[in-house]
Short mmCIF file of C-alpha atoms in Angstrom, two decimals:
data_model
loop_
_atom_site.label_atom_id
_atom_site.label_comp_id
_atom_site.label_asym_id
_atom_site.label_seq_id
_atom_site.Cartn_x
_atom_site.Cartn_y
_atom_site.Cartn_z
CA UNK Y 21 134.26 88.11 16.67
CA UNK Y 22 133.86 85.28 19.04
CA UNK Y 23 130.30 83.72 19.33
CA UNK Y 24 129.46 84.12 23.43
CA UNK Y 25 125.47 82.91 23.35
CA UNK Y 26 122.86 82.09 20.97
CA UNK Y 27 119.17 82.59 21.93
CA UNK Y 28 115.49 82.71 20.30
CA UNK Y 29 116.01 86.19 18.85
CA UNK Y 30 119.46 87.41 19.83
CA UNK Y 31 122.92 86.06 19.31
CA UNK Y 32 125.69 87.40 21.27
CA UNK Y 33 129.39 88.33 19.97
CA UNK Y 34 132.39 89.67 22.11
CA UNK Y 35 136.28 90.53 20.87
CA UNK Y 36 139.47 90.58 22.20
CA UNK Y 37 139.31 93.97 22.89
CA UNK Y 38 135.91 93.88 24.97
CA UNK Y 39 137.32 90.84 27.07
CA UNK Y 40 140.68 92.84 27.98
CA UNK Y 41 138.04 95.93 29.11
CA UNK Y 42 135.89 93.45 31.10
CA UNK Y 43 138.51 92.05 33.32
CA UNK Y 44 139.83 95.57 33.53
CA UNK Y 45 136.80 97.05 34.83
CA UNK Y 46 136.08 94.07 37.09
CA UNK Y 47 139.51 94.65 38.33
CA UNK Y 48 139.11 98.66 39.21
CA UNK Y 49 137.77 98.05 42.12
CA UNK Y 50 140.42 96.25 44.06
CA UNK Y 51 143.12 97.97 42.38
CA UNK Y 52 141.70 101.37 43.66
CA UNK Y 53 140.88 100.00 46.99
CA UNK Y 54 145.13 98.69 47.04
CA UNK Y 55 145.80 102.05 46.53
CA UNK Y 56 143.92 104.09 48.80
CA UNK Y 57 145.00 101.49 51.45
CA UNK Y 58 148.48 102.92 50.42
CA UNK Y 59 147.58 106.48 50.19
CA UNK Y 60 146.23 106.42 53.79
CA UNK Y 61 149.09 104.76 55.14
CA UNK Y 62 151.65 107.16 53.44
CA UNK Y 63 149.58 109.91 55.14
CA UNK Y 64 148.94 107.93 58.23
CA UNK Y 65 153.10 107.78 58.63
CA UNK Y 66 153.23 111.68 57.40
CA UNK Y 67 151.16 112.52 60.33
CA UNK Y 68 152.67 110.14 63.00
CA UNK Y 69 155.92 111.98 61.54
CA UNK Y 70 154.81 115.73 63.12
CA UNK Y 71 152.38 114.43 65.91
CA UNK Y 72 154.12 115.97 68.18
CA UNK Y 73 153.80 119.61 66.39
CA UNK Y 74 150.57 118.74 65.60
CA UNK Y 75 149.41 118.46 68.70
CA UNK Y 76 151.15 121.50 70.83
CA UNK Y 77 149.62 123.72 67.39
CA UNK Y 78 145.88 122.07 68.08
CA UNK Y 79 146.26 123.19 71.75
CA UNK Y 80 147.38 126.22 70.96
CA UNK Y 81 144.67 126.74 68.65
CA UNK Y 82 142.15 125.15 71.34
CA UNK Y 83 143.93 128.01 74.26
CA UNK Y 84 143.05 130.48 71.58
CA UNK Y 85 139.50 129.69 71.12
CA UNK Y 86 138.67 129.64 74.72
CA UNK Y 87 140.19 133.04 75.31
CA UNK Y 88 138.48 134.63 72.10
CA UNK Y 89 135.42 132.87 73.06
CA UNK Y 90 135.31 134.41 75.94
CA UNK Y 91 136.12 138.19 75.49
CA UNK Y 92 133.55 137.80 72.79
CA UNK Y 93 131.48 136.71 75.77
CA UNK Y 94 132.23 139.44 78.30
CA UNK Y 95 132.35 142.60 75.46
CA UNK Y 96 129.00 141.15 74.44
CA UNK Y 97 127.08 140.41 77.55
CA UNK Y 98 129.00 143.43 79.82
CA UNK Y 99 130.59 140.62 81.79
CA UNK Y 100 133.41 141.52 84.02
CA UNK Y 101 136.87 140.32 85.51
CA UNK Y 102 136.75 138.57 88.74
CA UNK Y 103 138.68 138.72 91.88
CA UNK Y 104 139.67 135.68 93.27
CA UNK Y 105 141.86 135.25 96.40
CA UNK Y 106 142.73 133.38 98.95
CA UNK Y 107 139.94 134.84 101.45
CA UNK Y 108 136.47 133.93 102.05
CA UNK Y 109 134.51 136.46 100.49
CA UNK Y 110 131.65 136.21 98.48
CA UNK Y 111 130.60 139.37 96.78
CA UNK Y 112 128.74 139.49 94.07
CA UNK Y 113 127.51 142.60 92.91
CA UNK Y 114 124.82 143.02 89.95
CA UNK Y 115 125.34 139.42 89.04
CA UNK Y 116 122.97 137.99 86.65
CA UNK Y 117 122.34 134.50 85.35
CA UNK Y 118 124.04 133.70 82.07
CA UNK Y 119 121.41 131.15 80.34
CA UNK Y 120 118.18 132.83 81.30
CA UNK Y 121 119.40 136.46 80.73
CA UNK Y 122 119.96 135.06 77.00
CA UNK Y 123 116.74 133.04 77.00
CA UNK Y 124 115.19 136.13 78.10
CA UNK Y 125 116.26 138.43 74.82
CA UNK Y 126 115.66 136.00 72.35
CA UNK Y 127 112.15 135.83 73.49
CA UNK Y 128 111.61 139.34 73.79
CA UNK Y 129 110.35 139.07 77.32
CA UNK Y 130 111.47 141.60 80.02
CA UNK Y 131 115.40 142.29 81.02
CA UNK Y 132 116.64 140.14 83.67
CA UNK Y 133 116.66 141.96 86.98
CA UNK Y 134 120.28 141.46 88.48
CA UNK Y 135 120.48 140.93 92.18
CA UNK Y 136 123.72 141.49 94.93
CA UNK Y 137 124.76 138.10 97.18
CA UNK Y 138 127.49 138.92 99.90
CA UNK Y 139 127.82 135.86 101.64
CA UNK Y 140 130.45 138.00 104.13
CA UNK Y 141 134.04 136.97 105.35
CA UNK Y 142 135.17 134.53 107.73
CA UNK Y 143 136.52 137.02 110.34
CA UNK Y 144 133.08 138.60 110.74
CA UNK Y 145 130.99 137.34 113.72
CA UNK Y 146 127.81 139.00 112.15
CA UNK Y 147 128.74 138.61 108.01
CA UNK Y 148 125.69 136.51 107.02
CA UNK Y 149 127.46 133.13 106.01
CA UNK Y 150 124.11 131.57 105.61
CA UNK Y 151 121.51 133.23 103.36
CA UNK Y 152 117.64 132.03 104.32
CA UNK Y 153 115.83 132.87 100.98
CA UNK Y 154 112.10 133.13 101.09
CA UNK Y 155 109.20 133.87 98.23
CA UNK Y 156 106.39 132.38 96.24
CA UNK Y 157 107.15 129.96 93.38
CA UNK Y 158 108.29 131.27 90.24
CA UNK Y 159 109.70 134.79 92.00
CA UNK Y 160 113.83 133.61 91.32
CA UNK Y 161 114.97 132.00 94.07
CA UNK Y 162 116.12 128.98 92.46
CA UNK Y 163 117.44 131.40 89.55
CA UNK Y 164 119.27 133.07 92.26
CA UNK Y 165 121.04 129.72 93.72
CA UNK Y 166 122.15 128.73 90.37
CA UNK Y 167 123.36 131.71 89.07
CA UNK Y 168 125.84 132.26 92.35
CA UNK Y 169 126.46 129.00 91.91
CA UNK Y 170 127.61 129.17 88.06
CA UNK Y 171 129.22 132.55 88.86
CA UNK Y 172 131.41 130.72 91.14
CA UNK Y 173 132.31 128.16 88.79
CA UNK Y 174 133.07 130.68 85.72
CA UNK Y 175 135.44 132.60 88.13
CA UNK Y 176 137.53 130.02 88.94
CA UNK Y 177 137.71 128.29 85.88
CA UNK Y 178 139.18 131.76 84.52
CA UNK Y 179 136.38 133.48 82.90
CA UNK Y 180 134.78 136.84 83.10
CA UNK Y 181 131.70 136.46 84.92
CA UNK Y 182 127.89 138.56 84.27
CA UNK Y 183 127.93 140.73 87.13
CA UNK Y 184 128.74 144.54 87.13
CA UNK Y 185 131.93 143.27 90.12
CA UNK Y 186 132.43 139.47 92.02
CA UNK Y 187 134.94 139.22 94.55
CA UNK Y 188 134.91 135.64 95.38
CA UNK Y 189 137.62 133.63 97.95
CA UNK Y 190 138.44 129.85 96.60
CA UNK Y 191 136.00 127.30 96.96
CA UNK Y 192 136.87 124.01 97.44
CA UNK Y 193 133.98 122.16 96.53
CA UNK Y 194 130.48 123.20 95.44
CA UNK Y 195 127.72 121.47 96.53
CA UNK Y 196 123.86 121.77 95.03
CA UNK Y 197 120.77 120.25 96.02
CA UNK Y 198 118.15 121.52 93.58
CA UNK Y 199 115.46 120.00 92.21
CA UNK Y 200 113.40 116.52 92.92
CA UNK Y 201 113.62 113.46 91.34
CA UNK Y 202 113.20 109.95 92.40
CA UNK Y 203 115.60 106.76 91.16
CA UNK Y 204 113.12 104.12 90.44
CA UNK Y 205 116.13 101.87 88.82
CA UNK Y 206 117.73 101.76 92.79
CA UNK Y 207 114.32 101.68 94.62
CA UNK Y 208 114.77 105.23 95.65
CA UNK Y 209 112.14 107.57 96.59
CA UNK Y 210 112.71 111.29 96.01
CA UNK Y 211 112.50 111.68 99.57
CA UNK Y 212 115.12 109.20 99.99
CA UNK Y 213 117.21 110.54 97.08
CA UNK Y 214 116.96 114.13 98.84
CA UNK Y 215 117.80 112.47 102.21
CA UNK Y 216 120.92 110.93 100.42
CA UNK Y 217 122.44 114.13 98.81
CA UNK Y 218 122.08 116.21 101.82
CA UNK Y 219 123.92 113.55 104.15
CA UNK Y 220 126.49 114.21 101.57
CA UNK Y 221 126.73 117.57 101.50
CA UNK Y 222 127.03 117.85 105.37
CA UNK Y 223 129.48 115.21 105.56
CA UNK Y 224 131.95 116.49 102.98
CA UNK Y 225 131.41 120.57 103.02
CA UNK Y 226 133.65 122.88 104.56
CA UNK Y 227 134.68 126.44 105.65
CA UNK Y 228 135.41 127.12 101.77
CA UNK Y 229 132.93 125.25 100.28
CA UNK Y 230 129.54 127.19 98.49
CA UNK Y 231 126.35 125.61 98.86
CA UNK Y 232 123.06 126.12 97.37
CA UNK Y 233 120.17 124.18 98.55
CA UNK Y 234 116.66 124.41 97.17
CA UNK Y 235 113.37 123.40 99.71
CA UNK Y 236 115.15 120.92 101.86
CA UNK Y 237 111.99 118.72 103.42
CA UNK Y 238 109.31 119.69 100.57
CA UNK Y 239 109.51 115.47 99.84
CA UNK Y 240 108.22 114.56 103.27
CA UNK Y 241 105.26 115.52 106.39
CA UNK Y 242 105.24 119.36 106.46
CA UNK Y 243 106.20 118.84 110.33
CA UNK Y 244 108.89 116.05 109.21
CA UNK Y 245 110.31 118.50 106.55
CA UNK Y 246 110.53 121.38 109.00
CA UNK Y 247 112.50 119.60 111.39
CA UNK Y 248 114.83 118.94 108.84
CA UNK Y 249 115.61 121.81 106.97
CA UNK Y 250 115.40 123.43 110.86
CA UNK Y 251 118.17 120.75 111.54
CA UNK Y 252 120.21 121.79 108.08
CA UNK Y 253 120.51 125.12 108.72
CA UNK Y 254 121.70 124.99 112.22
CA UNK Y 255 124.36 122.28 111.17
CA UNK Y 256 125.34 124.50 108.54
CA UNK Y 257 125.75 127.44 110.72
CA UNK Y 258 128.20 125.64 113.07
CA UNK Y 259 128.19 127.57 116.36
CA UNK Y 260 132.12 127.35 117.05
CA UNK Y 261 132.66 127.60 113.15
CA UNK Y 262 132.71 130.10 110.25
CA UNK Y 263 130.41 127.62 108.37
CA UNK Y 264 130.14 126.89 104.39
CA UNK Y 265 129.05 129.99 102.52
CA UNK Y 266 125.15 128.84 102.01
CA UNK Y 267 121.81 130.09 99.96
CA UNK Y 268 119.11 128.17 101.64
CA UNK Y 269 116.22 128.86 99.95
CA UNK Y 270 112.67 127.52 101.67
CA UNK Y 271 109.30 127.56 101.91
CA UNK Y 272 109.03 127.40 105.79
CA UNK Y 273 108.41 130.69 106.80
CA UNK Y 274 108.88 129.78 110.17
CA UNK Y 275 112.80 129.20 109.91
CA UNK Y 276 112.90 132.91 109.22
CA UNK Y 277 112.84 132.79 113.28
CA UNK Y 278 116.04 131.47 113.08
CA UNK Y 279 118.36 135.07 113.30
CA UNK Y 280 117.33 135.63 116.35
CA UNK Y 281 120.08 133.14 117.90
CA UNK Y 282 121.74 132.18 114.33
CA UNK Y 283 124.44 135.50 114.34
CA UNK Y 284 125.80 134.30 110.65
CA UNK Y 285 122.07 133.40 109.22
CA UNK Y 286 120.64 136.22 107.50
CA UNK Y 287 116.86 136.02 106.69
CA UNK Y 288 116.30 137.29 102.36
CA UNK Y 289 112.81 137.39 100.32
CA UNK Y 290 111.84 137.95 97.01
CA UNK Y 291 109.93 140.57 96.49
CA UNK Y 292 106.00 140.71 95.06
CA UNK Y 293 103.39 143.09 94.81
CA UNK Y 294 99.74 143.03 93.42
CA UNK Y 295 98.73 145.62 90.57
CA UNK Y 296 95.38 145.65 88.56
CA UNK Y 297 94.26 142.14 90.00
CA UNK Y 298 97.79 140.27 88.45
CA UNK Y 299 100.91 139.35 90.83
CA UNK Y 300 103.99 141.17 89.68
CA UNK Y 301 107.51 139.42 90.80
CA UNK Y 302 109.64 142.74 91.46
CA UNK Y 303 112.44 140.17 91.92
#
């Protein structure tokens, strides 16, 4: 034994054998951490080695999930296969909105009511191009914008689509203006950030583009906000032109006036009736 430390009521004693297991132990620790170091880059090089094979069997795999995903989807939810062509149609029949149809079954409310939007060909003089969409808050409308919208976007991207048939022509761009919010960080009103996305959207949309647009003008002067969503729609229409397939959906009964020398505007409402003293959106 070899005397280590003497105190007031211990005395301590160590051995050959318990100083070869001390620097041992202390030692453990970097030898382990030497070889994991090499066990990673033996893998590391193993890897690098079939990257290539790797990589076309992790797309593969990724091409696989998509497509499985998505007949799961469609068998599921009764979704069916798009047409999409080269013309400008826009028929959507029985199409239904894929997040709140969902919401609505979990929940246990009532089904979701699915609606037709035939925004008509480019050839027709009379097809209805432009969609005016009218109704009290909370009866769809802006469920209806969005869920063209994302039926549009589903379609192309080559996905089945919830509607009972869509026959939609390639769209170019897709342009929404839905919702209000300001940008306090940029010193922007929501007026002015409304203003600002709309000055886009007629600047940049054309013949094949799809646009929704929700209340146009609500952020200003009822007057002021007339005027412009009066000014929208007949900009959109473009007398000499076919015209971006729109859903315009408003508040201002008074643009309803607007078919009457607007051939391509159509005027739409959502539908409401009163029973036993409570409002009822037939949708």
């Amino acid at each position: 034994f070899i005397h280590r430390q003497t105190l007031a009521n211990v005395m301590r004693f160590a051995t050959v054998e318990l100083s070869e297991l001390e620097e041992k132990i202390s030692s453990a620790a970097d030898i382990a951490l030497v070889v994991e170091l090499q066990v990673f880059a033996d893998l590391t090089a193993a890897v690098i080695g079939e990257a290539e094979e790797i990589s076309r069997s992790s797309t593969a795999l990724a091409d696989l999930d998509v497509a499985a995903a998505n007949a799961q989807l469609s068998v599921e939810r009764t979704y069916c296969r798009p047409v999409v062509d080269e013309s400008f149609a826009f028929h959507i029949s029985g199409g239904r909105h894929p997040i709140v149809e969902e919401a609505l079954k979990i929940s246990g409310a009532s089904a979701f009511v699915a609606n037709d939007c035939n925004l008509g060909a480019k050839t027709d003089k009379g097809d209805g191009r432009l969609w005016l969409i009218t109704g009290p808050n909370m009866a769809g409308k802006s469920t209806f914008l969005r869920q063209n919208a994302l039926i549009a976007i589903m379609a192309q991207a080559g996905f089945y689509v919830p509607a009972a048939s869509a026959h939609i022509g390639v769209i170019d761009k897709l342009f929404s203006r839905v919702g209000a919010a300001d940008d306090l960080a940029r010193g922007r009103s929501t007026f002015m950030v409304e203003m600002n996305e709309t000055a886009n959207i007629l600047n940049n949309a054309t013949d094949r583009s799809l646009i929704i647009l929700d209340e146009i003008g609500r952020g200003t002067s009822t007057y002021d906000g007339l005027s412009i969503a009066w000014a929208v729609v007949e900009h959109l229409h473009r007398a000499a032109e076919a015209g971006p397939r729109t859903l315009f959906a408003t508040h201002y009964q008074e643009l309803t006036q607007l078919d009457k020398h607007l051939p391509r505007l159509k005027n739409y409402s959502v539908a409401v009736k009163e029973w036993n003293d409570e409002i009822v959106f037939v949708r």
